[in-house]
Short mmCIF file of C-alpha atoms and ligand atoms in Angstrom, two decimals:
data_model
loop_
_atom_site.label_atom_id
_atom_site.label_comp_id
_atom_site.label_asym_id
_atom_site.label_seq_id
_atom_site.Cartn_x
_atom_site.Cartn_y
_atom_site.Cartn_z
CA UNK A 39 71.60 94.14 66.27
CA UNK A 40 73.53 97.46 66.74
CA UNK A 41 72.01 100.28 65.08
CA UNK A 42 74.78 102.38 63.97
CA UNK A 43 72.46 105.42 63.48
CA UNK A 44 70.83 105.96 66.94
CA UNK A 45 73.10 108.02 69.47
CA UNK A 46 75.11 105.61 72.06
CA UNK A 47 75.52 105.99 75.76
CA UNK A 48 79.08 107.94 76.01
CA UNK A 49 81.33 108.11 78.86
CA UNK A 50 81.96 111.29 80.74
CA UNK A 51 84.83 112.85 79.10
CA UNK A 52 86.90 113.14 82.10
CA UNK A 53 86.31 109.29 82.55
CA UNK A 54 87.48 108.76 78.84
CA UNK A 55 90.64 110.86 79.69
CA UNK A 56 92.23 108.06 82.04
CA UNK A 57 94.69 105.25 80.99
CA UNK A 58 93.10 102.49 82.92
CA UNK A 59 95.65 100.66 85.93
CA UNK A 60 98.07 98.23 84.40
CA UNK A 61 98.99 95.45 86.41
CA UNK A 62 102.16 93.90 86.55
CA UNK A 63 102.95 90.88 84.26
CA UNK A 64 102.53 87.35 84.90
CA UNK A 65 103.86 85.53 81.76
CA UNK A 66 106.72 85.83 79.39
CA UNK A 67 106.95 86.89 75.63
CA UNK A 68 106.71 82.85 75.33
CA UNK A 69 103.40 82.48 77.54
CA UNK A 70 105.36 80.69 80.18
CA UNK A 71 104.42 81.51 83.81
CA UNK A 72 107.20 83.90 85.51
CA UNK A 73 108.11 84.18 88.91
CA UNK A 74 106.21 87.45 89.77
CA UNK A 75 108.21 90.53 91.09
CA UNK A 76 106.51 93.39 89.43
CA UNK A 77 103.47 94.30 92.51
CA UNK A 78 105.54 94.59 95.58
CA UNK A 79 103.84 91.36 96.58
CA UNK A 80 105.13 89.85 100.19
CA UNK A 81 107.70 87.50 99.05
CA UNK A 82 107.19 85.18 102.71
CA UNK A 83 103.45 85.29 101.64
CA UNK A 84 100.87 85.77 104.27
CA UNK A 85 100.83 85.21 107.84
CA UNK A 86 99.70 81.75 109.27
CA UNK A 87 97.76 83.03 111.57
CA UNK A 88 95.66 84.93 109.24
CA UNK A 89 95.29 82.30 106.48
CA UNK A 90 94.19 80.04 109.38
CA UNK A 91 91.66 82.82 110.56
CA UNK A 92 90.56 83.23 107.26
CA UNK A 93 89.89 79.17 106.39
CA UNK A 94 87.96 78.98 109.97
CA UNK A 95 84.96 80.59 108.40
CA UNK A 96 82.17 78.65 107.54
CA UNK A 97 79.26 81.14 107.02
CA UNK A 98 78.95 83.14 103.81
CA UNK A 99 75.65 84.03 103.96
CA UNK A 100 75.35 87.11 105.55
CA UNK A 101 76.72 90.55 105.09
CA UNK A 102 80.24 91.90 106.93
CA UNK A 103 80.36 94.22 109.57
CA UNK A 104 79.64 97.16 107.88
CA UNK A 105 81.69 99.40 109.83
CA UNK A 106 84.70 97.03 110.50
CA UNK A 107 84.23 97.63 114.33
CA UNK A 108 86.57 94.68 115.42
CA UNK A 109 89.53 95.69 112.70
CA UNK A 110 89.34 98.91 113.61
CA UNK A 111 89.57 98.76 117.43
CA UNK A 112 92.48 96.85 116.99
CA UNK A 113 94.02 98.97 114.51
CA UNK A 114 93.40 101.80 116.85
CA UNK A 115 95.10 99.38 119.91
CA UNK A 116 98.08 99.03 118.09
CA UNK A 117 98.94 102.44 116.59
CA UNK A 118 97.49 104.59 119.39
CA UNK A 119 94.35 105.98 117.61
CA UNK A 120 91.07 106.54 118.38
CA UNK A 121 88.92 103.93 116.25
CA UNK A 122 86.36 106.75 115.52
CA UNK A 123 89.20 108.21 113.49
CA UNK A 124 89.57 105.35 111.20
CA UNK A 125 87.75 103.80 108.48
CA UNK A 126 88.51 100.70 106.39
CA UNK A 127 88.40 100.64 102.73
CA UNK A 128 88.51 97.65 99.65
CA UNK A 129 92.30 98.40 99.56
CA UNK A 130 93.71 101.50 100.41
CA UNK A 131 92.85 101.91 96.59
CA UNK A 132 89.14 102.37 97.56
CA UNK A 133 90.40 105.21 99.98
CA UNK A 134 92.71 107.42 98.02
CA UNK A 135 90.02 107.45 95.36
CA UNK A 136 87.24 108.51 97.68
CA UNK A 137 89.75 111.30 99.11
CA UNK A 138 89.81 112.61 95.86
CA UNK A 139 86.30 112.43 94.91
CA UNK A 140 84.95 113.78 98.64
CA UNK A 141 87.19 117.13 98.32
CA UNK A 142 87.82 117.67 94.51
CA UNK A 143 85.60 118.02 91.47
CA UNK A 144 85.63 119.69 87.88
CA UNK A 145 87.61 122.64 88.20
CA UNK A 146 89.67 121.69 91.09
CA UNK A 147 93.09 120.55 90.86
CA UNK A 148 94.53 117.60 92.77
CA UNK A 149 98.44 117.66 93.14
CA UNK A 150 101.15 114.79 93.35
CA UNK A 151 104.80 114.38 92.23
CA UNK A 152 106.19 113.13 89.03
CA UNK A 153 106.87 109.23 89.16
CA UNK A 154 104.20 108.63 91.92
CA UNK A 155 101.60 106.14 92.32
CA UNK A 156 99.43 105.64 89.17
CA UNK A 157 96.26 105.66 90.92
CA UNK A 158 96.34 109.51 92.09
CA UNK A 159 96.11 110.37 88.11
CA UNK A 160 93.16 108.32 88.09
CA UNK A 161 91.45 109.08 91.36
CA UNK A 162 91.50 112.70 90.30
CA UNK A 163 89.74 112.11 86.89
CA UNK A 164 87.51 109.58 88.47
CA UNK A 165 85.89 112.83 89.81
CA UNK A 166 86.62 115.31 86.93
CA UNK A 167 89.11 117.09 88.86
CA UNK A 168 92.45 117.75 87.15
CA UNK A 169 95.57 116.02 87.82
CA UNK A 170 98.71 118.41 88.21
CA UNK A 171 102.31 116.73 88.51
CA UNK A 172 104.90 118.88 90.24
CA UNK A 173 108.20 118.00 88.78
CA UNK A 174 110.67 115.15 90.73
CA UNK A 175 114.04 115.96 92.17
CA UNK A 176 116.25 112.68 90.95
CA UNK A 177 113.08 110.83 91.12
CA UNK A 178 112.66 111.65 94.89
CA UNK A 179 109.42 113.62 96.01
CA UNK A 180 110.50 117.30 95.97
CA UNK A 181 108.45 119.46 98.79
CA UNK A 182 109.44 122.96 97.24
CA UNK A 183 108.52 122.07 93.66
CA UNK A 184 105.00 120.54 95.14
CA UNK A 185 104.58 123.77 97.56
CA UNK A 186 105.42 125.83 93.97
CA UNK A 187 102.72 123.92 92.30
CA UNK A 188 99.82 124.48 94.58
CA UNK A 189 97.19 126.93 93.44
CA UNK A 190 93.81 128.58 94.57
CA UNK A 191 92.17 125.57 92.73
CA UNK A 192 94.24 122.68 94.44
CA UNK A 193 91.63 120.44 96.85
CA UNK A 194 93.70 117.60 97.56
CA UNK A 195 97.74 116.41 97.75
CA UNK A 196 98.89 113.25 97.63
CA UNK A 197 102.44 111.82 99.00
CA UNK A 198 103.33 108.47 98.73
CA UNK A 199 105.94 108.09 101.33
CA UNK A 200 107.96 105.66 100.82
CA UNK A 201 107.17 106.86 97.22
CA UNK A 202 106.05 104.14 94.14
CA UNK A 203 107.89 103.42 92.02
CA UNK A 204 110.67 104.88 93.14
CA UNK A 205 111.16 103.63 96.58
CA UNK A 206 112.54 107.08 97.67
CA UNK A 207 111.15 108.62 101.03
CA UNK A 208 110.73 112.06 102.71
CA UNK A 209 111.78 112.30 106.26
CA UNK A 210 109.72 113.69 108.90
CA UNK A 211 111.23 117.25 108.63
CA UNK A 212 110.22 117.48 104.76
CA UNK A 213 106.94 115.83 105.45
CA UNK A 214 105.92 118.53 108.09
CA UNK A 215 107.46 121.35 105.95
CA UNK A 216 105.06 120.28 103.18
CA UNK A 217 102.03 120.13 105.12
CA UNK A 218 103.06 123.44 107.30
CA UNK A 219 103.60 125.08 103.86
CA UNK A 220 99.82 123.71 102.91
CA UNK A 221 96.88 125.87 102.98
CA UNK A 222 94.34 124.68 105.62
CA UNK A 223 91.91 123.97 103.36
CA UNK A 224 93.55 121.94 101.35
CA UNK A 225 93.73 118.20 102.14
CA UNK A 226 96.76 116.08 102.67
CA UNK A 227 96.79 112.83 101.84
CA UNK A 228 99.92 110.86 102.58
CA UNK A 229 99.56 107.25 101.77
CA UNK A 230 102.01 105.09 103.58
CA UNK A 231 101.46 102.02 101.83
CA UNK A 232 105.34 100.91 102.57
CA UNK A 233 105.60 102.52 106.17
CA UNK A 234 106.16 99.48 107.76
CA UNK A 235 108.96 98.55 106.04
CA UNK A 236 110.49 101.73 107.91
CA UNK A 237 112.50 101.50 111.04
CA UNK A 238 111.05 103.55 114.22
CA UNK A 239 113.72 106.00 113.71
CA UNK A 240 112.82 106.20 110.28
CA UNK A 241 108.88 107.02 110.59
CA UNK A 242 107.81 110.29 109.29
CA UNK A 243 105.24 111.14 111.89
CA UNK A 244 101.97 110.86 109.63
CA UNK A 245 99.99 109.80 112.03
CA UNK A 246 100.89 112.23 114.50
CA UNK A 247 100.07 114.68 112.10
CA UNK A 248 96.64 113.72 111.43
CA UNK A 249 95.95 113.22 114.85
CA UNK A 250 96.64 116.84 114.99
CA UNK A 251 95.63 118.44 112.37
CA UNK A 252 92.13 119.07 110.49
CA UNK A 253 93.33 118.56 106.92
CA UNK A 254 95.48 115.43 107.13
CA UNK A 255 94.61 111.91 105.68
CA UNK A 256 96.84 108.81 106.40
CA UNK A 257 96.26 105.56 104.47
CA UNK A 258 97.82 102.50 105.16
CA UNK A 259 97.27 98.79 103.61
CA UNK A 260 97.18 95.30 104.37
CA UNK A 261 98.65 94.77 100.77
CA UNK A 262 102.04 95.19 101.51
CA UNK A 263 103.88 93.98 104.29
CA UNK A 264 100.94 91.97 105.99
CA UNK A 265 100.72 89.68 102.59
CA UNK A 266 96.84 90.00 101.93
CA UNK A 267 97.01 91.83 98.34
CA UNK A 268 94.42 89.44 97.85
CA UNK A 269 91.87 90.20 100.58
CA UNK A 270 91.97 94.53 99.52
CA UNK A 271 91.84 95.72 102.99
CA UNK A 272 93.11 98.90 103.86
CA UNK A 273 92.66 101.32 106.14
CA UNK A 274 92.65 105.45 106.65
CA UNK A 275 92.82 108.07 109.60
CA UNK A 276 92.20 111.52 110.20
CA UNK A 277 90.07 114.11 111.80
CA UNK A 278 86.64 112.85 112.28
CA UNK A 279 84.99 115.52 109.77
CA UNK A 280 87.19 113.93 107.07
CA UNK A 281 86.46 110.45 108.13
CA UNK A 282 82.68 111.22 107.97
CA UNK A 283 83.14 112.45 104.36
CA UNK A 284 85.07 109.14 103.04
CA UNK A 285 82.17 107.21 105.47
CA UNK A 286 79.52 108.94 103.51
CA UNK A 287 80.62 107.97 100.04
CA UNK A 288 82.40 104.10 100.26
CA UNK A 289 80.48 100.90 99.65
CA UNK A 290 78.31 100.31 102.66
CA UNK A 291 79.95 96.57 103.15
CA UNK A 292 83.32 97.21 101.58
CA UNK A 293 85.30 94.74 103.68
CA UNK A 294 84.69 91.09 103.10
CA UNK A 295 83.90 88.82 106.14
CA UNK A 296 87.10 86.89 105.20
CA UNK A 297 89.32 90.33 104.92
CA UNK A 298 88.33 91.49 108.04
CA UNK A 299 88.96 88.08 110.04
CA UNK A 300 92.27 87.76 108.38
CA UNK A 301 93.32 91.68 108.51
CA UNK A 302 92.71 91.15 112.58
CA UNK A 303 94.04 88.05 112.50
CA UNK A 304 97.36 89.36 110.57
CA UNK A 305 97.48 92.38 113.23
CA UNK A 306 98.11 90.25 115.87
CA UNK A 307 101.04 88.24 114.29
CA UNK A 308 103.50 91.19 114.45
CA UNK A 309 106.24 88.35 114.39
CA UNK A 310 105.17 87.72 110.58
CA UNK A 311 105.80 91.40 110.09
CA UNK A 312 108.90 91.84 111.70
CA UNK A 313 110.36 88.87 109.74
CA UNK A 314 109.08 90.44 106.58
CA UNK A 315 110.90 93.78 107.45
CA UNK A 316 114.10 91.78 108.60
CA UNK A 317 114.23 89.64 104.97
CA UNK A 318 113.26 92.66 103.09
CA UNK A 319 116.13 94.97 104.97
CA UNK A 320 118.86 92.19 104.26
CA UNK A 321 117.44 91.47 100.40
CA UNK A 322 117.44 94.95 99.29
CA UNK A 323 120.37 95.88 100.80
CA UNK A 324 122.11 92.72 99.09
CA UNK A 325 120.51 93.59 95.57
CA UNK A 326 121.39 97.47 95.91
CA UNK A 327 124.94 96.54 96.29
CA UNK A 328 124.58 93.71 93.34
CA UNK A 329 123.31 96.90 91.01
CA UNK A 330 125.62 99.54 92.65
CA UNK A 331 128.82 96.96 91.38
CA UNK A 332 126.96 97.29 87.59
CA UNK A 333 127.75 101.02 88.12
CA UNK A 334 130.35 101.04 85.46
CA UNK A 335 127.78 99.63 82.90
CA UNK A 336 125.39 102.68 83.41
CA UNK A 337 123.32 100.98 85.97
CA UNK A 338 121.88 103.05 89.08
CA UNK A 339 119.81 101.95 91.99
CA UNK A 340 117.70 104.69 93.24
CA UNK A 341 117.73 104.46 97.21
CA UNK A 342 114.86 102.52 98.32
CA UNK A 343 113.07 102.26 101.61
CA UNK A 344 110.58 100.21 100.33
CA UNK A 345 110.10 96.47 98.86
CA UNK A 346 111.23 96.94 95.76
CA UNK A 347 114.34 98.93 93.80
CA UNK A 348 113.87 101.12 90.89
CA UNK A 349 116.68 100.23 88.78
CA UNK A 350 117.88 102.95 85.95
CA UNK A 351 119.56 102.17 82.72
CA UNK A 352 121.52 104.64 81.93
CA UNK A 353 124.38 103.18 80.11
CA UNK A 354 123.99 101.14 76.57
CA UNK A 355 121.98 98.20 77.98
CA UNK A 356 118.05 99.32 78.00
CA UNK A 357 115.31 98.82 80.15
CA UNK A 358 113.70 96.88 77.51
CA UNK A 359 116.99 94.50 76.93
CA UNK A 360 117.01 94.31 80.91
CA UNK A 361 113.48 93.33 80.93
CA UNK A 362 113.86 90.87 78.22
CA UNK A 363 116.82 89.05 79.83
CA UNK A 364 114.77 88.83 83.32
CA UNK A 365 112.31 87.16 81.57
CA UNK A 366 114.16 84.68 79.97
CA UNK A 367 115.40 84.11 83.94
CA UNK A 368 112.26 83.30 84.66
CA UNK A 369 110.96 86.42 86.58
CA UNK A 370 108.12 89.36 85.57
CA UNK A 371 109.49 92.93 86.80
CA UNK A 372 107.82 96.32 86.22
CA UNK A 373 108.85 98.29 83.03
CA UNK A 374 106.84 101.69 83.16
CA UNK A 375 107.33 103.65 79.98
CA UNK A 376 103.95 104.90 80.34
CA UNK A 377 104.61 106.69 83.67
CA UNK A 378 107.60 108.29 82.10
CA UNK A 379 110.13 105.92 83.06
CA UNK A 380 111.20 103.95 79.60
CA UNK A 381 114.99 103.76 80.82
CA UNK A 382 114.10 102.25 84.27
CA UNK A 383 112.69 98.76 85.91
CA UNK A 384 110.90 98.31 89.26
CA UNK A 385 112.06 95.37 90.91
CA UNK A 386 110.22 93.76 94.09
CA UNK A 387 112.57 92.32 96.68
CA UNK A 388 111.72 88.52 96.20
CA UNK A 389 113.20 85.58 98.17
CA UNK A 390 117.42 85.70 98.20
CA UNK A 391 117.61 83.20 95.33
CA UNK A 392 115.20 85.05 93.07
CA UNK A 393 117.20 88.48 93.65
CA UNK A 394 120.62 86.29 93.14
CA UNK A 395 119.06 85.02 89.70
CA UNK A 396 117.87 88.58 88.43
CA UNK A 397 121.37 90.05 89.45
CA UNK A 398 123.37 87.28 87.78
CA UNK A 399 121.22 87.75 84.88
CA UNK A 400 121.93 91.53 84.67
CA UNK A 401 125.81 90.71 84.86
CA UNK A 402 125.62 88.49 81.92
CA UNK A 403 123.74 90.80 80.08
CA UNK A 404 126.09 94.03 80.37
CA UNK A 405 129.25 91.45 79.98
CA UNK A 406 127.71 90.63 76.56
CA UNK A 407 126.89 94.42 75.64
CA UNK A 408 130.42 95.41 76.57
C1 PLP B 89 100.67 99.15 96.96
C2 PLP B 89 100.02 100.62 96.94
C3 PLP B 89 98.70 100.91 97.52
C4 PLP B 89 97.93 99.67 97.96
O1 PLP B 89 96.93 99.43 97.57
P1 PLP B 89 96.20 98.38 98.13
O2 PLP B 89 94.93 99.21 97.28
O3 PLP B 89 95.53 98.44 99.68
O4 PLP B 89 96.25 97.09 97.81
C5 PLP B 89 98.53 102.16 98.03
N1 PLP B 89 99.67 103.13 97.42
C6 PLP B 89 100.61 102.94 97.25
C7 PLP B 89 101.68 103.63 96.89
C8 PLP B 89 101.07 101.52 96.65
O5 PLP B 89 102.33 101.11 96.26
#
């Protein structure tokens, strides 16, 4: 029985200010299961080698390797990084949170762009720091606006490149300009969750930046192009002093045995990565063209370098109407009114037939409306 007269445990005020992360939907208004294109998962699934490595495990009684040694060594070999400068996490989500917690606290500011990854706001609030949003430039990260928002209290700056939920990206020169403009005691966290979708020529140079500066942390994930979101594995690289801070506060056994095995095998299957990248490039271009063709009805595709497209509804047809029409066609996509985007849908690039079906549903909707 609860006693209403006695005091109860109270969540800390900065925790109670958090709006819990809202994951992408999988069911329609009528309760039926939809094809999920709302969480930027890989439509090709996972590497067969990764699935086989996971399946071959017969032993689950022992704790995993607390330091993910083999995985770090293999990541290091692939990317030319000393494994001592790598830490693995329970998804990059854990590492983003630890980066905020390790370097910011009450009274400090954590800076990021408007329309960026929802986890940054949560990470800032979780450690009692103040989240600060810099204005965007037509949905893209704006280096001048970010630099203008830096104050004496800024301790951490998050930048997703390519950015989620907009898909926009900053070229290497802009990333370098942002870093060069930050005080040396501000931690620059460059979140490269979608970096593998870029061509080598488009890479933003983040890993090199992290190799040469003491205030740069780059995060990567196995959840997107590697198709292992269910295993929860990410990694970060930076100066040994930064990695040391994250190692002090991470979960001691934060990457499972099956996660380490799957990630290791996935790294060895770069054919799967290349196929995923090619599929995405082809279908992203086709779907973007299909949206552009509806431009006279007020639909606008924000130029994307990631595995999703942010579609703006600036005419008669609203994003809410489009969400419903796409749902009726059997697909769940992302509507983010809580992130200031009530007029947009973020649509993950799926299989070719999925993208054709969504484009067709949108075409029918706007033509009805006209
Ligand atoms: C999906 C995503 C991640 C990955 O999160 P995990 O915890 O590794 O699954 C990180 N950052 C951004 C911007 C993302 O969109």
